[in-house]
Coordinates of C-alpha atoms and ligand atoms in Angstrom, one line a residue:
M5 CA 10.9 14.5 22.3
L6 CA 12.9 14.4 18.9
M7 CA 15.9 12.4 18.5
N8 CA 18.3 12.6 15.5
G9 CA 19.5 9.7 13.5
Q10 CA 22.8 9.4 15.2
Q11 CA 21.1 9.5 18.7
Y12 CA 18.7 6.7 17.5
V13 CA 21.6 4.5 16.4
E14 CA 23.2 5.1 19.8
S15 CA 20.2 4.1 21.7
L16 CA 19.9 0.8 19.7
K17 CA 23.6 0.0 20.6
K18 CA 22.6 0.0 24.4
M19 CA 20.1 -2.8 24.0
R20 CA 20.7 -6.3 25.0
P21 CA 21.7 -8.3 21.9
N22 CA 18.9 -10.8 21.1
V23 CA 18.8 -10.8 17.4
Y24 CA 20.2 -13.8 15.6
K25 CA 20.9 -14.5 11.9
W26 CA 22.8 -17.5 10.3
G27 CA 22.8 -19.1 13.6
N28 CA 24.8 -16.4 15.1
L29 CA 24.0 -13.6 17.5
I30 CA 24.1 -10.1 16.1
E31 CA 26.3 -8.2 18.6
D32 CA 25.2 -4.8 17.2
V33 CA 22.3 -4.3 14.9
T34 CA 23.6 -1.0 13.8
T35 CA 26.7 -2.4 12.2
N36 CA 25.9 -6.0 11.3
P37 CA 25.4 -6.5 7.5
A38 CA 22.2 -8.3 7.9
T39 CA 20.5 -5.4 9.7
R40 CA 22.5 -2.2 9.5
L41 CA 20.7 -0.7 6.2
H42 CA 17.3 -1.1 7.8
V43 CA 18.5 0.9 10.8
K44 CA 20.2 3.4 8.6
S45 CA 16.8 3.9 6.7
V46 CA 15.0 4.5 10.1
A47 CA 17.9 6.9 11.1
L48 CA 17.2 9.0 8.1
S49 CA 13.5 9.2 9.2
Y50 CA 14.9 10.5 12.7
D51 CA 17.1 13.0 10.7
A52 CA 14.1 14.2 8.7
A53 CA 12.6 15.7 11.8
F54 CA 15.3 18.3 11.7
D55 CA 15.1 19.0 8.1
P56 CA 12.7 22.0 7.6
E57 CA 11.4 20.8 4.2
R58 CA 10.7 17.1 5.4
A59 CA 9.8 18.0 9.2
P60 CA 6.1 18.7 8.4
I61 CA 5.8 15.1 7.0
F62 CA 8.0 13.3 9.6
T63 CA 6.7 15.1 12.7
A64 CA 3.3 16.1 14.1
K65 CA 2.0 17.8 17.1
S66 CA 1.6 15.5 20.2
H67 CA -2.1 15.3 21.3
L68 CA -0.6 14.8 25.0
T69 CA 2.0 17.6 25.3
G70 CA 1.2 19.9 22.3
E71 CA 4.9 19.4 21.4
R72 CA 6.4 18.4 18.0
A73 CA 7.0 14.6 18.1
H74 CA 8.1 12.1 15.6
R75 CA 5.0 11.4 13.5
W76 CA 5.1 7.6 14.3
N77 CA 4.9 8.5 18.1
T78 CA 1.7 10.6 17.7
F79 CA -2.0 10.1 17.8
M80 CA -4.1 9.6 14.6
G81 CA -7.0 11.7 15.8
S82 CA -8.2 13.2 12.4
A83 CA -8.3 12.4 8.8
E84 CA -5.3 14.8 8.3
A85 CA -3.3 12.7 10.8
V86 CA -4.0 9.4 8.9
V87 CA -3.2 11.1 5.6
G88 CA 0.0 12.2 7.3
N89 CA 0.7 8.4 7.9
A90 CA 0.2 7.8 4.2
Q91 CA 2.3 10.7 3.2
M92 CA 5.2 9.8 5.4
K93 CA 5.3 6.2 4.2
R94 CA 5.4 7.3 0.5
A95 CA 8.2 9.8 1.4
Q96 CA 10.1 6.9 3.3
Y97 CA 10.2 4.8 0.3
R98 CA 11.3 7.9 -2.0
M99 CA 14.0 8.5 0.6
T100 CA 15.5 5.0 1.1
G101 CA 13.7 2.6 -1.3
T102 CA 12.4 0.4 1.3
C103 CA 9.7 -0.3 3.9
Q104 CA 10.4 1.0 7.5
G105 CA 8.7 -1.6 9.7
A106 CA 10.1 0.0 12.9
T107 CA 7.9 3.2 12.3
C108 CA 4.8 1.4 11.1
A109 CA 2.8 -1.4 12.5
G110 CA 3.6 -0.7 16.3
W111 CA 2.4 2.9 15.8
T112 CA -0.8 1.6 14.4
G113 CA -1.1 -0.8 17.2
L114 CA -0.6 1.8 19.8
N115 CA -3.2 4.2 18.2
V116 CA -5.8 1.4 18.0
L117 CA -5.2 0.5 21.7
W118 CA -6.1 4.0 22.6
E119 CA -9.5 3.5 21.4
V120 CA -10.1 -0.2 22.3
T121 CA -8.8 0.5 26.0
A122 CA -11.1 3.4 26.2
K123 CA -14.0 1.3 25.1
M124 CA -13.1 -1.6 27.5
D125 CA -12.8 0.6 30.5
K126 CA -16.4 2.2 29.7
D127 CA -18.0 -1.2 29.3
L128 CA -16.0 -3.2 31.9
G129 CA -14.7 -0.9 34.3
T130 CA -11.2 -1.9 33.8
A131 CA -8.3 0.7 34.0
Y132 CA -6.5 0.0 30.7
H133 CA -6.7 3.5 29.1
E134 CA -4.8 5.5 31.7
R135 CA -2.0 2.9 31.5
L136 CA -2.1 3.1 27.7
K137 CA -2.0 6.9 27.9
K138 CA 1.0 6.7 30.2
Y139 CA 2.8 4.4 27.9
F140 CA 2.0 6.7 24.9
R141 CA 3.7 9.5 26.7
Y142 CA 6.7 7.2 27.4
V143 CA 6.9 6.5 23.8
E144 CA 6.8 10.1 22.8
D145 CA 9.3 11.1 25.6
H146 CA 11.7 8.7 24.5
A147 CA 11.1 8.9 20.6
L148 CA 10.7 5.2 20.3
A149 CA 10.6 3.1 17.3
L150 CA 8.0 0.4 17.5
A151 CA 7.4 -2.9 15.7
G152 CA 4.0 -4.3 15.6
A153 CA 3.5 -8.1 16.1
I154 CA 0.0 -9.3 15.1
T155 CA 0.9 -12.4 12.9
D156 CA 1.2 -15.7 15.0
A157 CA 2.9 -18.7 13.6
K158 CA -0.5 -20.1 13.6
G159 CA 0.0 -23.9 13.0
N160 CA -2.6 -25.6 11.0
R161 CA -4.7 -22.9 9.4
A162 CA -7.9 -24.8 9.5
L163 CA -7.8 -24.8 13.3
K164 CA -8.2 -22.2 16.1
P165 CA -5.3 -21.4 18.3
S166 CA -6.8 -23.3 21.2
Q167 CA -7.1 -26.4 19.0
Q168 CA -3.4 -26.7 17.7
T169 CA -1.5 -29.6 19.2
N170 CA 1.3 -27.0 20.2
K171 CA 0.0 -24.1 22.1
M172 CA 3.3 -22.3 21.3
Q173 CA 2.3 -21.6 17.7
N174 CA 0.3 -18.7 18.9
L175 CA 1.5 -16.2 21.5
H176 CA -0.6 -16.5 24.7
V177 CA -0.7 -15.7 28.2
V178 CA 0.7 -18.5 30.3
E179 CA 0.2 -17.0 33.7
T180 CA -1.4 -13.8 35.1
L181 CA 0.4 -12.7 38.3
P182 CA -0.4 -9.8 40.7
D183 CA 2.2 -7.5 39.1
G184 CA 1.9 -8.6 35.4
I185 CA 1.6 -11.5 32.9
V186 CA 3.8 -14.2 31.6
I187 CA 3.6 -14.8 27.8
S188 CA 5.0 -17.6 25.6
G189 CA 4.6 -18.5 21.9
Y190 CA 5.6 -17.3 18.4
K191 CA 4.9 -14.2 16.3
V192 CA 6.3 -14.4 12.8
Q193 CA 7.3 -12.3 9.9
I194 CA 7.4 -9.3 11.9
C195 CA 9.0 -6.3 10.2
G196 CA 11.5 -3.9 11.5
V197 CA 12.3 -5.8 14.7
A198 CA 16.1 -5.3 14.6
A199 CA 15.6 -1.6 14.1
C200 CA 12.9 -1.0 16.9
H201 CA 13.1 -0.4 20.7
E202 CA 9.9 -2.0 21.6
I203 CA 7.3 -4.3 20.1
I204 CA 3.5 -3.8 20.5
V205 CA 2.0 -7.1 20.7
V206 CA -1.9 -7.7 19.9
P207 CA -4.1 -10.8 19.2
G208 CA -3.5 -12.3 15.7
S209 CA -7.3 -12.1 14.9
G210 CA -10.7 -11.4 16.5
Y211 CA -11.4 -14.4 18.6
G212 CA -14.2 -15.9 20.7
E213 CA -14.2 -17.0 24.5
S214 CA -12.4 -20.3 23.8
E215 CA -9.3 -18.2 22.6
K216 CA -9.3 -16.1 25.7
D217 CA -5.7 -16.8 26.5
F218 CA -4.6 -15.4 23.1
C219 CA -6.5 -12.2 23.5
F220 CA -4.0 -9.9 25.0
A221 CA -2.2 -6.7 24.1
A222 CA 1.2 -5.5 25.6
A223 CA 4.3 -3.5 24.9
V224 CA 7.5 -5.6 25.1
P225 CA 11.0 -4.2 24.9
R226 CA 12.7 -5.8 21.9
D227 CA 15.6 -6.9 24.2
A228 CA 13.2 -8.3 27.0
E229 CA 14.6 -11.4 28.9
G230 CA 13.1 -14.5 27.4
L231 CA 12.5 -13.1 23.9
T232 CA 14.8 -14.4 20.9
C233 CA 14.5 -12.6 17.5
V234 CA 15.5 -14.5 14.4
E235 CA 16.1 -12.5 11.2
T236 CA 14.9 -14.1 8.1
R237 CA 16.0 -12.2 5.0
R238 CA 17.5 -14.3 2.4
P239 CA 21.1 -13.9 0.9
S240 CA 19.6 -12.6 -2.4
D241 CA 17.7 -10.0 -0.5
A242 CA 20.7 -9.0 1.6
R243 CA 22.7 -6.8 -0.7
D244 CA 24.7 -5.5 2.0
E245 CA 26.2 -9.0 2.4
E246 CA 27.7 -8.6 -1.1
E247 CA 30.1 -6.1 -2.3
G248 CA 30.7 -3.0 -4.4
W249 CA 27.8 -2.1 -6.6
D250 CA 26.1 -5.4 -5.7
A251 CA 25.4 -3.7 -2.2
P252 CA 24.1 -0.3 -2.8
E253 CA 23.6 1.9 0.2
A254 CA 19.8 1.5 -0.2
G255 CA 17.4 0.7 2.6
N256 CA 16.7 -3.1 3.3
I257 CA 13.6 -4.5 4.8
T258 CA 14.1 -6.7 7.7
Q259 CA 11.7 -9.4 9.0
A260 CA 12.1 -11.6 12.1
F261 CA 10.4 -14.5 13.9
L262 CA 9.8 -13.7 17.5
L263 CA 10.2 -16.6 20.0
F264 CA 8.7 -15.7 23.3
D265 CA 9.7 -17.9 26.3
K266 CA 8.0 -17.1 29.4
V267 CA 8.5 -13.3 29.0
F268 CA 7.2 -11.3 31.9
V269 CA 5.4 -8.2 31.1
P270 CA 4.5 -5.9 34.1
N271 CA 1.0 -4.7 34.5
D272 CA 1.8 -1.1 33.4
R273 CA 2.5 -2.5 29.9
V274 CA -0.5 -4.8 29.7
F275 CA -3.5 -3.1 27.7
M276 CA -5.8 -6.3 27.4
N277 CA -5.8 -9.6 29.1
G278 CA -8.5 -11.9 28.2
E279 CA -11.2 -9.4 27.1
F280 CA -11.8 -11.5 24.0
K281 CA -14.9 -9.4 22.9
Y282 CA -12.8 -6.6 22.1
S283 CA -10.1 -8.3 19.9
G284 CA -12.4 -8.0 16.8
M285 CA -12.7 -4.2 17.3
L286 CA -8.9 -4.0 17.8
I287 CA -8.2 -6.0 14.5
G288 CA -10.8 -4.2 12.6
H289 CA -9.5 -0.7 13.3
F290 CA -6.0 -1.9 12.9
A291 CA -6.7 -3.3 9.4
A292 CA -8.7 -0.1 8.3
I293 CA -5.8 2.1 9.1
Y294 CA -3.1 -0.2 7.9
R295 CA -4.7 -1.0 4.6
A296 CA -5.5 2.7 3.8
A297 CA -1.9 3.6 4.3
I298 CA -0.4 0.6 2.6
G299 CA -1.4 2.0 -0.9
A300 CA 1.1 4.8 -0.1
C301 CA 3.9 2.5 0.7
V302 CA 3.6 0.6 -2.6
A303 CA 3.1 3.8 -4.5
G304 CA 6.4 4.9 -3.0
Q305 CA 8.2 1.9 -4.1
G306 CA 6.5 2.3 -7.5
D307 CA 7.9 5.9 -7.7
V308 CA 11.4 4.4 -7.2
M309 CA 10.7 1.8 -9.7
I310 CA 9.7 4.4 -12.3
G311 CA 12.9 6.2 -11.7
A312 CA 14.9 3.1 -11.9
A313 CA 13.4 1.9 -15.1
I314 CA 14.0 5.2 -16.8
N315 CA 17.6 5.2 -15.7
M316 CA 17.8 1.7 -17.0
A317 CA 16.3 2.7 -20.4
R318 CA 18.7 5.7 -20.7
A319 CA 21.7 3.5 -19.6
N320 CA 20.6 1.1 -22.5
G321 CA 20.9 4.1 -24.8
L322 CA 17.0 4.5 -25.2
T323 CA 15.0 7.5 -24.3
Q324 CA 12.1 7.7 -21.9
K325 CA 9.7 8.4 -24.7
T326 CA 10.4 5.0 -26.1
F327 CA 8.7 3.5 -23.0
Q328 CA 6.3 6.4 -22.2
T329 CA 3.1 4.4 -22.5
T330 CA 4.4 1.8 -20.1
L331 CA 5.8 4.3 -17.8
T332 CA 2.6 6.2 -17.6
Q333 CA 0.7 3.0 -16.8
M334 CA 3.2 2.5 -14.0
A335 CA 2.3 5.9 -12.6
V336 CA -1.5 5.1 -12.9
N337 CA -1.0 2.1 -11.0
N338 CA 0.9 4.0 -8.3
E339 CA -1.9 6.7 -7.9
I340 CA -4.6 4.2 -7.9
T341 CA -3.3 2.6 -4.5
Y342 CA -2.3 5.9 -3.0
G343 CA -5.6 7.4 -4.0
L344 CA -7.8 4.6 -2.8
G345 CA -6.1 4.8 0.5
L346 CA -6.6 8.6 0.6
G347 CA -10.3 8.0 -0.4
A348 CA -10.6 5.5 2.5
I349 CA -9.3 8.0 5.0
I350 CA -11.6 10.8 3.8
A351 CA -14.5 8.4 4.0
G352 CA -13.5 7.4 7.6
K353 CA -14.9 8.5 10.8
Q354 CA -13.7 9.6 14.2
Q355 CA -14.4 7.0 17.0
T356 CA -15.7 7.8 20.5
A357 CA -12.3 8.1 22.1
G358 CA -10.9 10.0 19.3
L359 CA -9.2 7.6 17.0
F360 CA -9.8 8.4 13.3
V361 CA -10.6 5.2 11.3
P362 CA -10.7 5.1 7.6
D363 CA -13.7 3.4 5.8
A364 CA -13.4 -0.3 6.0
L365 CA -14.9 -1.0 2.4
L366 CA -12.5 1.2 0.7
A367 CA -9.5 0.4 2.9
H368 CA -9.9 -3.4 2.2
T369 CA -10.6 -2.7 -1.4
N370 CA -7.3 -0.9 -1.4
K371 CA -5.6 -3.9 -0.1
T372 CA -6.8 -6.1 -3.0
Q373 CA -5.2 -3.6 -5.5
V374 CA -2.0 -3.5 -3.3
A375 CA -1.7 -7.2 -3.9
K376 CA -1.9 -6.7 -7.6
L377 CA -0.8 -3.5 -9.0
P378 CA 2.8 -3.4 -7.7
Y379 CA 3.4 -6.7 -9.3
E380 CA 2.3 -5.3 -12.7
N381 CA 4.7 -2.4 -12.2
K382 CA 7.5 -5.0 -11.6
V383 CA 6.9 -6.7 -14.8
M384 CA 6.8 -3.3 -16.7
A385 CA 10.1 -2.2 -15.1
Q386 CA 11.8 -5.6 -16.0
D387 CA 10.2 -5.1 -19.5
I388 CA 11.9 -1.8 -20.0
S389 CA 15.1 -2.7 -18.3
G390 CA 16.1 -5.9 -20.5
G391 CA 17.6 -9.1 -19.2
I392 CA 20.5 -7.8 -17.1
A393 CA 17.9 -6.5 -14.7
E394 CA 16.4 -10.0 -14.0
T395 CA 18.0 -12.0 -11.5
G396 CA 20.7 -14.6 -12.7
C397 CA 21.6 -12.7 -15.9
F398 CA 24.4 -10.5 -14.4
P399 CA 27.8 -11.3 -13.0
S400 CA 28.8 -10.5 -9.5
Y401 CA 30.8 -7.4 -8.6
K402 CA 33.7 -9.7 -7.8
D403 CA 33.8 -11.1 -11.4
F404 CA 34.2 -7.5 -12.7
Q405 CA 37.3 -7.0 -10.6
S406 CA 38.9 -10.1 -12.1
P407 CA 42.3 -9.3 -13.6
V408 CA 41.6 -12.1 -16.2
Y409 CA 38.2 -11.2 -17.5
G410 CA 36.8 -8.2 -15.6
Q411 CA 37.8 -5.7 -18.2
Q412 CA 36.0 -7.6 -20.9
L413 CA 32.9 -8.0 -18.7
L414 CA 32.8 -4.2 -18.2
E415 CA 33.0 -3.8 -22.1
C416 CA 29.9 -6.2 -22.4
L417 CA 28.0 -3.9 -20.1
T418 CA 28.8 -0.4 -21.7
A419 CA 25.9 0.9 -23.7
G420 CA 24.2 4.3 -23.4
A421 CA 26.2 4.8 -20.1
D422 CA 29.4 3.5 -18.8
G423 CA 29.3 -0.1 -17.5
E424 CA 29.4 0.7 -13.8
S425 CA 26.4 3.0 -14.2
R426 CA 24.5 0.3 -16.0
A427 CA 25.4 -2.2 -13.7
R428 CA 24.1 0.0 -10.7
A429 CA 20.9 0.7 -12.6
A430 CA 20.4 -2.9 -13.2
R431 CA 20.9 -4.0 -9.6
L432 CA 18.3 -1.5 -8.3
V433 CA 15.7 -2.8 -10.8
E434 CA 16.5 -6.4 -10.0
W435 CA 16.4 -5.6 -6.3
L436 CA 13.0 -3.7 -6.6
T437 CA 11.3 -6.5 -8.8
V438 CA 12.9 -9.8 -7.7
G439 CA 14.9 -9.0 -4.6
G440 CA 14.4 -7.9 -1.1
G441 CA 12.9 -4.6 -2.2
I442 CA 9.6 -6.1 -2.9
P443 CA 7.6 -4.8 0.0
G444 CA 4.8 -7.2 1.5
C445 CA 2.5 -6.5 -1.3
M446 CA 0.7 -10.0 -1.3
H447 CA 0.6 -10.7 2.5
G448 CA 2.0 -7.7 4.3
G449 CA -0.9 -6.1 5.9
G450 CA -2.9 -9.2 5.7
S451 CA -4.0 -11.7 2.9
P452 CA -6.0 -10.1 0.0
D453 CA -8.6 -12.9 0.4
G454 CA -9.2 -11.7 3.9
A455 CA -9.7 -8.1 2.5
K456 CA -12.3 -9.5 -0.1
L457 CA -14.1 -11.1 2.7
V458 CA -14.7 -7.7 4.2
V459 CA -15.5 -6.1 0.8
K460 CA -18.1 -8.9 0.4
A461 CA -19.6 -8.2 3.9
A462 CA -19.6 -4.5 3.6
T463 CA -21.3 -4.3 0.1
K464 CA -24.9 -3.9 0.3
W465 CA -26.0 -6.3 -2.3
E466 CA -29.6 -6.2 -2.0
A467 CA -29.6 -2.4 -2.1
L468 CA -27.7 -2.6 -5.3
T469 CA -30.2 -4.9 -6.9
A470 CA -33.2 -3.0 -5.7
D471 CA -31.7 0.1 -7.4
A472 CA -31.1 -1.8 -10.7
K473 CA -34.6 -3.2 -10.6
R474 CA -36.1 0.2 -10.1
I475 CA -34.0 1.7 -12.9
A476 CA -34.9 -1.2 -15.2
G477 CA -38.6 -0.8 -14.3
I478 CA -38.7 -4.4 -13.0
T479 CA -41.7 -5.0 -10.7
A480 CA -41.5 -8.9 -10.6
D481 CA -40.0 -10.6 -7.6
L482 CA -36.4 -11.3 -8.4
S483 CA -35.3 -12.8 -5.0
E484 CA -32.6 -15.7 -5.0
P485 CA -34.1 -18.7 -6.8
K486 CA -34.7 -21.7 -4.5
K487 CA -32.3 -24.6 -4.8
Ligands
FAD19 C1 6.8 -8.2 3.9 C2 6.0 -8.7 4.9 C3 6.0 -7.9 6.2 C4 5.1 -8.3 7.2 N1 5.2 -7.4 8.4 C5 4.4 -7.8 9.4 C6 4.4 -7.0 10.6 O1 5.2 -6.1 10.7 N2 3.7 -7.6 11.7 C7 2.9 -8.6 11.6 O2 2.3 -9.0 12.5 N3 2.9 -9.3 10.4 C8 3.7 -8.9 9.4 N4 3.6 -9.7 8.3 C9 2.8 -10.9 8.2 C10 1.5 -10.8 7.5 O3 0.4 -10.0 8.1 C11 1.0 -12.3 7.1 O4 1.8 -12.8 6.2 C12 -0.4 -12.2 6.6 O5 -1.4 -11.8 7.5 C13 -0.9 -13.6 6.0 O6 -0.7 -14.7 7.1 P1 0.3 -15.9 6.7 O7 1.6 -15.5 6.0 O8 0.3 -16.7 7.9 O9 -0.4 -16.7 5.5 P2 -1.7 -17.8 5.8 O10 -2.5 -17.4 6.8 O11 -1.1 -19.0 5.7 O12 -2.5 -17.5 4.4 C14 -2.1 -18.1 3.0 C15 -3.4 -18.2 2.2 O13 -4.3 -19.0 2.9 C16 -5.6 -18.4 3.0 N5 -6.1 -18.9 4.3 C17 -5.5 -18.8 5.6 N6 -6.2 -19.5 6.4 C18 -7.4 -19.8 5.8 C19 -8.6 -20.5 6.3 N7 -8.7 -20.8 7.6 N8 -9.5 -20.6 5.5 C20 -9.4 -20.4 4.0 N9 -8.2 -19.7 3.5 C21 -7.2 -19.4 4.5 C22 -5.2 -16.9 3.1 O14 -6.3 -16.0 2.7 C23 -4.1 -16.9 2.0 O15 -4.6 -16.7 0.8 C24 4.2 -9.4 7.0 C25 4.4 -10.2 5.9 C26 5.1 -9.8 5.0 C27 5.0 -10.7 3.6

């Protein structure tokens, strides 16, 4: 089924309010200043399904019904489908200037569970795959937006979940009942919760038997009884809580802490319960898909940054040409993460049950660049823009309205363009480079150090030294020196 933006907004309004911010309950996520812009961004993605130009990117053919569905409700069973994921993410950034968590991690989780449930059923004789298939169909039929919750609060990073003094720091199964499971604990930094209908919950890592209670996967409605969501954006990110040109109608990322207190999940929404041996496979496939596509997200934001920096240069009275070398470097950085992600997809492989998984070495290499190049672009965008685009060097919109000094402030701003245009251009660069517009480049999609561990494990070091020895004509033993 396809839903338009307005229908999507209406569907969110029907949900039980359980999202909080500033200590208060948000009665309506579609109108509250803390969340409405993220909802608005996602609504634009829903609308894109009805725009002939964008529909090929924002929709795809359902592998269950053959009908068109929102792309984030469909199965990634080919390289083309995963490339579609990357293309949609870049397009979403170009459209709204922000990340759209409600059409991202949950979708990936759902896809990965397709493969993992099939594998568990084959090896163990469980019956998870049919459930997952039914749920997948439900998601498509209701055109749902899904957040994905992997990251636990964790507690002491040097200890496993079962070793923590407070078990709540990691989401776990408290009780398995005949008709479902009861779960408690914390998932944190989860993107797009306020704008989603449901949350796909999976283990925070690949675990062994001692962590069995933490190895489960489930679909939980965002408004489930016992679940409290706390929005975490700071005021500096929340432009919509300001006024005038301080509050552009650009998208806004939202993040939440999820506090599960004995939430009951019926069996038809449980896709793993204690099968710890498959948690590593789940995380591995998830990371490969996610880290291939994340290069497109940051490239999309880099695209907006380039445009914003050129606008700023012009508003300052300078030409694009003045900064062309820097701008070209920004474009190169964008295409590196985008292209590396596409490369990972092309080098990927279809799995037994049909999921297409990008090449791990390339996908994780991409994550190391995603944690670096967008930051270089931010430095360059600020360099081009001048001090007014850096935080703290710019009066607020309210000050410009002052009958005492507002007009003089506006005169201070007038340069290559009128004061208001220059103010708007500066606010966008500021938001993209030091505000809430910064996507999760460093830790979003996992830490770069974790990605480097995969690069280390997947690189065939001995094969490389053997080739270099042969090319150099070395015949002596050059094994690792003994300590
Ligand atoms: C913008 C944004 C969006 C996000 N969206 C989502 C989302 O939608 N869903 C979701 O599930 N998560 C999401 N996350 C969370 C993200 O996946 C985590 O931030 C990431 O996995 C890192 O975990 P952490 O923040 O707990 O950092 P930590 O685990 O505390 O890591 C901090 C540093 O310590 C290192 N480290 C950690 N443990 C060890 C150890 N035992 N030994 C040695 N070094 C260690 C890490 O490599 C890293 O360098 C998002 C994060 C951001 C920033």
